[in-house]
Amino acid sequence: MTDSGHFRTETFETLFDKYKDRMYDFALKMVGDADTAGDITQEVFIRLYKSNSNHTAISNVKNWLFILTRNLCLNRIRDSRRQVSLDAVPETEIQVDCSADSRHIILQKAMYALAPDLREALILKEYQGFSYIEIGGILGITVPAVRSLLYRARVALKEIYEKYSIKG
Amino acid sequence: MNCEYFKELISARLDGELTPEENTALSEHLGHCEKCGQFMTELEELKTVTAGVEQETMPSELERVILKTTARKPQESKSIFGIFRSCYRIPRGLVWAGVLALILLTANTIRVPFKTSAEAEVASESVEKAVLIQRITLSEEDVVMTNVVTEKSNNL
């Protein structure tokens, strides 16, 4: 049994226990809102459950879950951007705490300020621990493209992080 | 090759995704490029901060809702087809093989007492003999009982 899993050999309950926290964490870090992340995670697992009921074979459950979660997150981000343009968000909404965990808070805010494609690449690498090949499989891009994307993501994150740190 | 190329290599080195050749080339470059050295230090610091962020766990309420939504409905198990459907995790070939084996076993069990007509005759004869023995036994008892009754009446 590989870590990727197979829906014909693992029950829904097993897969749910295995991936629930990872999927929720991924969704939350993508959209930055607990309610939205909860909705997305719920939809993902219900679709997984239905695919089992319909006898749909899923060869790589882990990839399937991350791809679906990613797509749902991008849809939500796109929809929210239609309603409120990022330019319209006032600077005062970015509250920087200078306590012991302030670096983590600044980092989180900097992550949410990144473009979604850069953010998802960083989350998959830094928080989910995927290899370049695995990230390429989820995002549908080549390994050199993943490497370039992560480089651009880090450069952008560094700039935003430094900007917020100075403000704090 | 310019610094932009090596900065990308620095990012990949942090992820452990460099080839040995790229690693050697980067080390040589870092030996004489202060800017790239500074860039690597900054990325390492950023990675340290990133590594300190904890993974969020799914709220228990959300977990309960998902499990409740995906729980099997009880009426599914009432239907005979529902029971067969619940066998979806077993390969279909195995299920059909089991059904076939059950049919053959049942047919075989029914056929056992009547394998051949000769055996059936033997069984029939055995039954007749048993009945005959019982009759003889009963007859002997009757005789004994009759004698006892006769003796008693004589005594009287």
CSV table of C-alpha atoms in Angstrom, one decimal:
chain,number,residue,atom,x,y,z
A,1,MET,CA,0.0,0.0,0.0
A,2,THR,CA,1.4,3.3,-1.0
A,3,ASP,CA,0.7,6.6,0.7
A,4,SER,CA,-1.3,7.7,-2.2
A,5,GLY,CA,-3.9,5.1,-1.5
A,6,HIS,CA,-6.5,3.4,-3.6
A,7,PHE,CA,-10.2,3.7,-3.2
A,8,ARG,CA,-10.9,0.0,-3.9
A,9,THR,CA,-8.6,-1.1,-1.0
A,10,GLU,CA,-9.3,1.6,1.6
A,11,THR,CA,-12.7,2.5,3.1
A,12,PHE,CA,-14.1,6.0,3.1
A,13,GLU,CA,-13.6,6.2,6.9
A,14,THR,CA,-10.0,5.3,6.6
A,15,LEU,CA,-9.3,7.9,3.9
A,16,PHE,CA,-11.3,10.5,5.8
A,17,ASP,CA,-9.2,9.9,9.0
A,18,LYS,CA,-6.0,9.9,6.9
A,19,TYR,CA,-6.6,13.1,5.0
A,20,LYS,CA,-9.2,15.2,6.8
A,21,ASP,CA,-6.6,17.5,8.6
A,22,ARG,CA,-4.4,17.9,5.6
A,23,MET,CA,-7.3,18.8,3.3
A,24,TYR,CA,-8.7,21.3,5.8
A,25,ASP,CA,-5.3,22.8,6.4
A,26,PHE,CA,-4.6,23.1,2.7
A,27,ALA,CA,-8.0,24.7,2.1
A,28,LEU,CA,-7.7,27.1,5.0
A,29,LYS,CA,-4.2,28.3,3.9
A,30,MET,CA,-5.5,28.7,0.4
A,31,VAL,CA,-8.7,30.7,1.1
A,32,GLY,CA,-7.8,32.2,4.6
A,33,ASP,CA,-11.3,31.7,6.0
A,34,ALA,CA,-12.3,28.9,8.3
A,35,ASP,CA,-16.0,28.7,7.2
A,36,THR,CA,-15.1,28.7,3.5
A,37,ALA,CA,-12.3,26.1,4.2
A,38,GLY,CA,-14.9,24.0,6.0
A,39,ASP,CA,-17.4,24.2,3.2
A,40,ILE,CA,-14.7,23.2,0.7
A,41,THR,CA,-13.4,20.3,2.7
A,42,GLN,CA,-17.0,19.0,3.3
A,43,GLU,CA,-17.7,19.1,-0.4
A,44,VAL,CA,-14.5,17.3,-1.2
A,45,PHE,CA,-15.2,14.4,1.1
A,46,ILE,CA,-18.8,14.1,0.0
A,47,ARG,CA,-17.6,13.9,-3.6
A,48,LEU,CA,-15.2,11.2,-2.5
A,49,TYR,CA,-18.0,9.3,-0.7
A,50,LYS,CA,-20.2,9.6,-3.8
A,51,SER,CA,-17.5,8.4,-6.1
A,52,ASN,CA,-17.3,5.3,-4.0
A,53,SER,CA,-21.0,4.8,-4.1
A,54,ASN,CA,-20.9,5.1,-7.9
A,55,HIS,CA,-18.1,2.6,-8.1
A,56,THR,CA,-15.8,5.2,-9.7
A,57,ALA,CA,-12.2,4.0,-9.6
A,58,ILE,CA,-9.7,6.5,-8.2
A,59,SER,CA,-6.1,5.3,-8.7
A,60,ASN,CA,-4.4,8.0,-6.6
A,61,VAL,CA,-6.7,9.3,-3.9
A,62,LYS,CA,-4.2,11.7,-2.4
A,63,ASN,CA,-3.7,13.5,-5.8
A,64,TRP,CA,-7.4,13.4,-6.5
A,65,LEU,CA,-8.2,15.0,-3.1
A,66,PHE,CA,-5.6,17.8,-3.5
A,67,ILE,CA,-6.6,18.5,-7.1
A,68,LEU,CA,-10.3,18.8,-6.2
A,69,THR,CA,-9.6,20.9,-3.1
A,70,ARG,CA,-7.3,23.2,-5.1
A,71,ASN,CA,-9.9,23.7,-7.9
A,72,LEU,CA,-12.6,24.4,-5.4
A,73,CYS,CA,-10.3,26.9,-3.6
A,74,LEU,CA,-9.5,28.7,-6.8
A,75,ASN,CA,-13.2,28.9,-7.7
A,76,ARG,CA,-13.9,30.5,-4.3
A,77,ILE,CA,-11.0,32.9,-4.6
A,78,ARG,CA,-12.1,33.9,-8.1
A,79,ASP,CA,-15.7,34.4,-6.9
A,80,SER,CA,-14.6,36.5,-3.9
A,81,ARG,CA,-12.5,38.7,-6.1
A,82,ARG,CA,-15.5,39.4,-8.3
A,83,GLN,CA,-17.3,40.7,-5.3
A,84,VAL,CA,-14.4,42.7,-3.7
A,85,SER,CA,-11.4,43.9,-5.6
A,86,LEU,CA,-8.2,43.5,-3.7
A,87,ASP,CA,-7.4,47.1,-4.4
A,88,ALA,CA,-10.4,48.1,-2.5
A,89,VAL,CA,-9.2,46.5,0.7
A,90,PRO,CA,-7.9,49.3,2.9
A,91,GLU,CA,-4.4,49.0,4.4
A,92,THR,CA,-5.8,49.3,7.9
A,93,GLU,CA,-7.3,45.8,7.6
A,94,ILE,CA,-3.8,44.3,7.8
A,95,GLN,CA,-3.3,44.2,11.5
A,96,VAL,CA,0.2,43.3,12.5
A,97,ASP,CA,0.8,42.0,15.9
A,98,CYS,CA,4.2,42.5,17.4
A,99,SER,CA,4.0,39.6,19.9
A,100,ALA,CA,6.1,36.5,20.0
A,101,ASP,CA,4.1,34.9,17.1
A,102,SER,CA,4.1,38.1,15.1
A,103,ARG,CA,6.4,36.6,12.5
A,104,HIS,CA,4.0,33.8,11.8
A,105,ILE,CA,1.1,36.2,11.6
A,106,ILE,CA,3.0,38.5,9.2
A,107,LEU,CA,3.9,35.4,7.1
A,108,GLN,CA,0.3,34.3,6.9
A,109,LYS,CA,-0.8,37.7,5.8
A,110,ALA,CA,2.0,37.8,3.2
A,111,MET,CA,0.9,34.4,2.0
A,112,TYR,CA,-2.7,35.6,1.5
A,113,ALA,CA,-1.4,38.6,-0.5
A,114,LEU,CA,0.4,36.3,-3.0
A,115,ALA,CA,-1.2,35.4,-6.3
A,116,PRO,CA,-3.1,32.1,-6.0
A,117,ASP,CA,-0.8,30.2,-8.3
A,118,LEU,CA,2.2,31.2,-6.3
A,119,ARG,CA,0.5,30.6,-3.0
A,120,GLU,CA,-0.7,27.1,-3.8
A,121,ALA,CA,2.8,26.1,-4.9
A,122,LEU,CA,4.3,27.3,-1.7
A,123,ILE,CA,1.6,25.7,0.5
A,124,LEU,CA,2.1,22.3,-1.3
A,125,LYS,CA,5.8,22.5,-0.8
A,126,GLU,CA,6.2,24.2,2.6
A,127,TYR,CA,3.2,22.9,4.5
A,128,GLN,CA,2.2,19.7,2.7
A,129,GLY,CA,5.8,18.6,2.0
A,130,PHE,CA,5.2,17.4,-1.6
A,131,SER,CA,8.1,16.8,-4.0
A,132,TYR,CA,8.4,18.8,-7.2
A,133,ILE,CA,7.1,15.7,-9.1
A,134,GLU,CA,4.1,15.5,-6.9
A,135,ILE,CA,3.4,19.2,-7.1
A,136,GLY,CA,3.7,19.0,-10.9
A,137,GLY,CA,1.1,16.2,-10.8
A,138,ILE,CA,-1.4,18.2,-8.8
A,139,LEU,CA,-0.9,21.5,-10.7
A,140,GLY,CA,-0.6,19.9,-14.1
A,141,ILE,CA,2.8,21.4,-14.9
A,142,THR,CA,6.4,20.1,-15.5
A,143,VAL,CA,9.1,19.8,-12.8
A,144,PRO,CA,11.1,22.7,-14.2
A,145,ALA,CA,7.9,24.8,-14.2
A,146,VAL,CA,7.4,23.9,-10.5
A,147,ARG,CA,10.9,24.9,-9.7
A,148,SER,CA,10.5,28.3,-11.5
A,149,LEU,CA,7.1,28.8,-9.8
A,150,LEU,CA,8.5,28.2,-6.4
A,151,TYR,CA,11.4,30.5,-7.0
A,152,ARG,CA,9.0,33.3,-8.1
A,153,ALA,CA,6.7,32.5,-5.1
A,154,ARG,CA,9.6,32.8,-2.6
A,155,VAL,CA,10.8,36.1,-4.1
A,156,ALA,CA,7.3,37.6,-4.0
A,157,LEU,CA,6.7,36.3,-0.4
A,158,LYS,CA,10.0,37.7,0.8
A,159,GLU,CA,9.2,41.1,-0.6
A,160,ILE,CA,5.7,41.2,0.9
A,161,TYR,CA,7.0,39.8,4.2
A,162,GLU,CA,9.7,42.4,4.5
A,163,LYS,CA,7.2,45.1,3.6
A,164,TYR,CA,4.7,44.0,6.4
A,165,SER,CA,7.6,43.5,8.9
A,166,ILE,CA,8.7,47.1,8.4
A,167,LYS,CA,5.1,48.3,8.8
A,168,GLY,CA,4.8,46.3,12.0
B,1,MET,CA,25.0,32.2,-16.3
B,2,ASN,CA,23.6,35.2,-14.4
B,3,CYS,CA,22.5,35.5,-10.8
B,4,GLU,CA,18.8,35.0,-11.6
B,5,TYR,CA,19.6,31.4,-12.7
B,6,PHE,CA,21.6,30.8,-9.5
B,7,LYS,CA,18.9,32.3,-7.3
B,8,GLU,CA,16.5,29.7,-8.8
B,9,LEU,CA,19.0,27.1,-7.9
B,10,ILE,CA,19.2,28.4,-4.3
B,11,SER,CA,15.4,28.0,-4.0
B,12,ALA,CA,15.6,24.5,-5.3
B,13,ARG,CA,18.5,23.7,-3.0
B,14,LEU,CA,16.3,24.6,0.0
B,15,ASP,CA,13.9,22.0,-1.3
B,16,GLY,CA,16.6,19.4,-1.8
B,17,GLU,CA,15.8,19.2,-5.5
B,18,LEU,CA,19.1,20.0,-7.1
B,19,THR,CA,21.2,17.6,-9.2
B,20,PRO,CA,24.8,17.0,-8.1
B,21,GLU,CA,26.0,19.0,-11.1
B,22,GLU,CA,23.8,22.0,-10.2
B,23,ASN,CA,24.8,21.8,-6.6
B,24,THR,CA,28.5,22.0,-7.5
B,25,ALA,CA,27.9,24.9,-9.9
B,26,LEU,CA,25.9,26.8,-7.2
B,27,SER,CA,28.5,26.3,-4.6
B,28,GLU,CA,31.2,27.7,-6.9
B,29,HIS,CA,29.0,30.7,-7.7
B,30,LEU,CA,28.2,31.4,-4.0
B,31,GLY,CA,32.0,31.4,-3.4
B,32,HIS,CA,32.4,34.7,-5.1
B,33,CYS,CA,28.8,36.2,-5.3
B,34,GLU,CA,27.9,38.1,-2.1
B,35,LYS,CA,24.4,39.1,-3.4
B,36,CYS,CA,23.4,35.5,-4.0
B,37,GLY,CA,24.9,34.5,-0.6
B,38,GLN,CA,22.7,37.2,1.0
B,39,PHE,CA,19.7,36.0,-1.0
B,40,MET,CA,20.2,32.4,0.3
B,41,THR,CA,20.4,33.6,3.9
B,42,GLU,CA,17.2,35.5,3.5
B,43,LEU,CA,15.4,32.5,2.0
B,44,GLU,CA,16.7,30.3,4.7
B,45,GLU,CA,15.3,32.6,7.4
B,46,LEU,CA,11.9,32.7,5.6
B,47,LYS,CA,11.9,29.0,5.4
B,48,THR,CA,12.5,28.8,9.2
B,49,VAL,CA,9.5,31.0,9.8
B,50,THR,CA,7.4,29.0,7.4
B,51,ALA,CA,8.4,25.8,9.2
B,52,GLY,CA,7.2,27.2,12.5
B,53,VAL,CA,3.6,27.5,11.3
B,54,GLU,CA,1.5,24.8,12.8
B,55,GLN,CA,-0.9,22.6,10.7
B,56,GLU,CA,-4.5,23.3,11.3
B,57,THR,CA,-6.7,20.4,12.3
B,58,MET,CA,-10.3,19.9,11.1
B,59,PRO,CA,-12.8,21.2,13.7
B,60,SER,CA,-14.6,18.3,15.5
B,61,GLU,CA,-18.0,19.8,14.6
B,62,LEU,CA,-17.1,19.8,10.9
B,63,GLU,CA,-15.8,16.3,11.2
B,64,ARG,CA,-19.1,15.2,12.8
B,65,VAL,CA,-21.2,16.9,10.1
B,66,ILE,CA,-19.2,15.2,7.3
B,67,LEU,CA,-19.4,11.7,8.9
B,68,LYS,CA,-23.1,12.2,9.5
B,69,THR,CA,-23.7,13.2,5.9
B,70,THR,CA,-21.8,10.3,4.6
B,71,ALA,CA,-23.2,7.7,7.0
B,72,ARG,CA,-25.0,4.8,5.4
B,73,LYS,CA,-28.8,5.0,5.5
B,74,PRO,CA,-30.4,2.1,7.5
B,75,GLN,CA,-33.1,1.3,4.9
B,76,GLU,CA,-30.4,0.3,2.4
B,77,SER,CA,-29.6,-2.8,4.4
B,78,LYS,CA,-33.3,-3.9,4.4
B,79,SER,CA,-33.3,-4.6,0.6
B,80,ILE,CA,-31.8,-7.9,-0.6
B,81,PHE,CA,-30.3,-5.9,-3.5
B,82,GLY,CA,-28.8,-3.5,-0.9
B,83,ILE,CA,-27.0,-6.4,0.7
B,84,PHE,CA,-25.6,-7.5,-2.6
B,85,ARG,CA,-24.7,-3.9,-3.3
B,86,SER,CA,-22.8,-3.7,0.0
B,87,CYS,CA,-20.6,-6.4,-1.4
B,88,TYR,CA,-19.0,-3.9,-3.8
B,89,ARG,CA,-15.7,-4.2,-2.1
B,90,ILE,CA,-15.5,-7.9,-2.9
B,91,PRO,CA,-14.5,-8.5,-6.5
B,92,ARG,CA,-17.6,-9.4,-8.6
B,93,GLY,CA,-16.0,-12.6,-9.9
B,94,LEU,CA,-15.5,-13.8,-6.3
B,95,VAL,CA,-19.2,-13.1,-5.4
B,96,TRP,CA,-20.4,-15.0,-8.5
B,97,ALA,CA,-18.1,-17.9,-7.7
B,98,GLY,CA,-19.5,-18.0,-4.2
B,99,VAL,CA,-23.1,-18.0,-5.5
B,100,LEU,CA,-22.3,-20.9,-7.9
B,101,ALA,CA,-20.6,-22.9,-5.2
B,102,LEU,CA,-23.6,-22.4,-3.0
B,103,ILE,CA,-26.0,-23.7,-5.7
B,104,LEU,CA,-23.8,-26.8,-6.4
B,105,LEU,CA,-23.5,-27.6,-2.7
B,106,THR,CA,-27.2,-27.4,-2.2
B,107,ALA,CA,-27.9,-29.6,-5.2
B,108,ASN,CA,-25.3,-32.1,-4.0
B,109,THR,CA,-26.9,-32.2,-0.5
B,110,ILE,CA,-30.3,-33.0,-2.0
B,111,ARG,CA,-28.9,-35.7,-4.2
B,112,VAL,CA,-26.9,-37.6,-1.5
B,113,PRO,CA,-29.7,-40.1,-0.3
B,114,PHE,CA,-30.6,-40.9,-3.9
B,115,LYS,CA,-27.3,-41.3,-5.5
B,116,THR,CA,-28.3,-44.6,-7.2
B,117,SER,CA,-31.5,-46.6,-7.4
B,118,ALA,CA,-29.6,-49.6,-5.9
B,119,GLU,CA,-28.7,-47.5,-2.8
B,120,ALA,CA,-32.3,-46.4,-2.5
B,121,GLU,CA,-33.4,-50.1,-2.6
B,122,VAL,CA,-31.0,-51.1,0.1
B,123,ALA,CA,-32.2,-48.2,2.2
B,124,SER,CA,-35.8,-49.3,1.6
B,125,GLU,CA,-35.0,-52.9,2.6
B,126,SER,CA,-33.3,-51.7,5.8
B,127,VAL,CA,-36.4,-49.8,6.8
B,128,GLU,CA,-38.6,-52.8,6.1
B,129,LYS,CA,-36.3,-55.1,8.2
B,130,ALA,CA,-36.4,-52.6,11.1
B,131,VAL,CA,-40.2,-52.6,11.0
B,132,LEU,CA,-40.3,-56.4,10.9
B,133,ILE,CA,-38.0,-56.7,14.0
B,134,GLN,CA,-40.2,-54.2,15.8
B,135,ARG,CA,-43.2,-56.3,15.0
B,136,ILE,CA,-41.5,-59.5,16.2
B,137,THR,CA,-40.4,-57.8,19.4
B,138,LEU,CA,-43.9,-56.6,20.0
B,139,SER,CA,-45.3,-60.0,19.3
B,140,GLU,CA,-43.0,-61.6,21.9
B,141,GLU,CA,-44.0,-59.1,24.4
B,142,ASP,CA,-47.6,-59.8,23.6
B,143,VAL,CA,-47.0,-63.5,24.2
B,144,VAL,CA,-45.3,-62.9,27.5
B,145,MET,CA,-48.1,-60.6,28.6
B,146,THR,CA,-50.7,-63.1,27.5
B,147,ASN,CA,-48.9,-65.9,29.6
B,148,VAL,CA,-48.8,-63.6,32.6
B,149,VAL,CA,-52.5,-62.9,32.3
B,150,THR,CA,-53.3,-66.6,31.8
B,151,GLU,CA,-51.3,-67.6,34.9
B,152,LYS,CA,-53.1,-65.0,37.0
B,153,SER,CA,-56.5,-66.1,35.9
B,154,ASN,CA,-55.6,-69.7,36.6
B,155,ASN,CA,-54.5,-68.8,40.1
B,156,LEU,CA,-57.8,-67.1,40.7
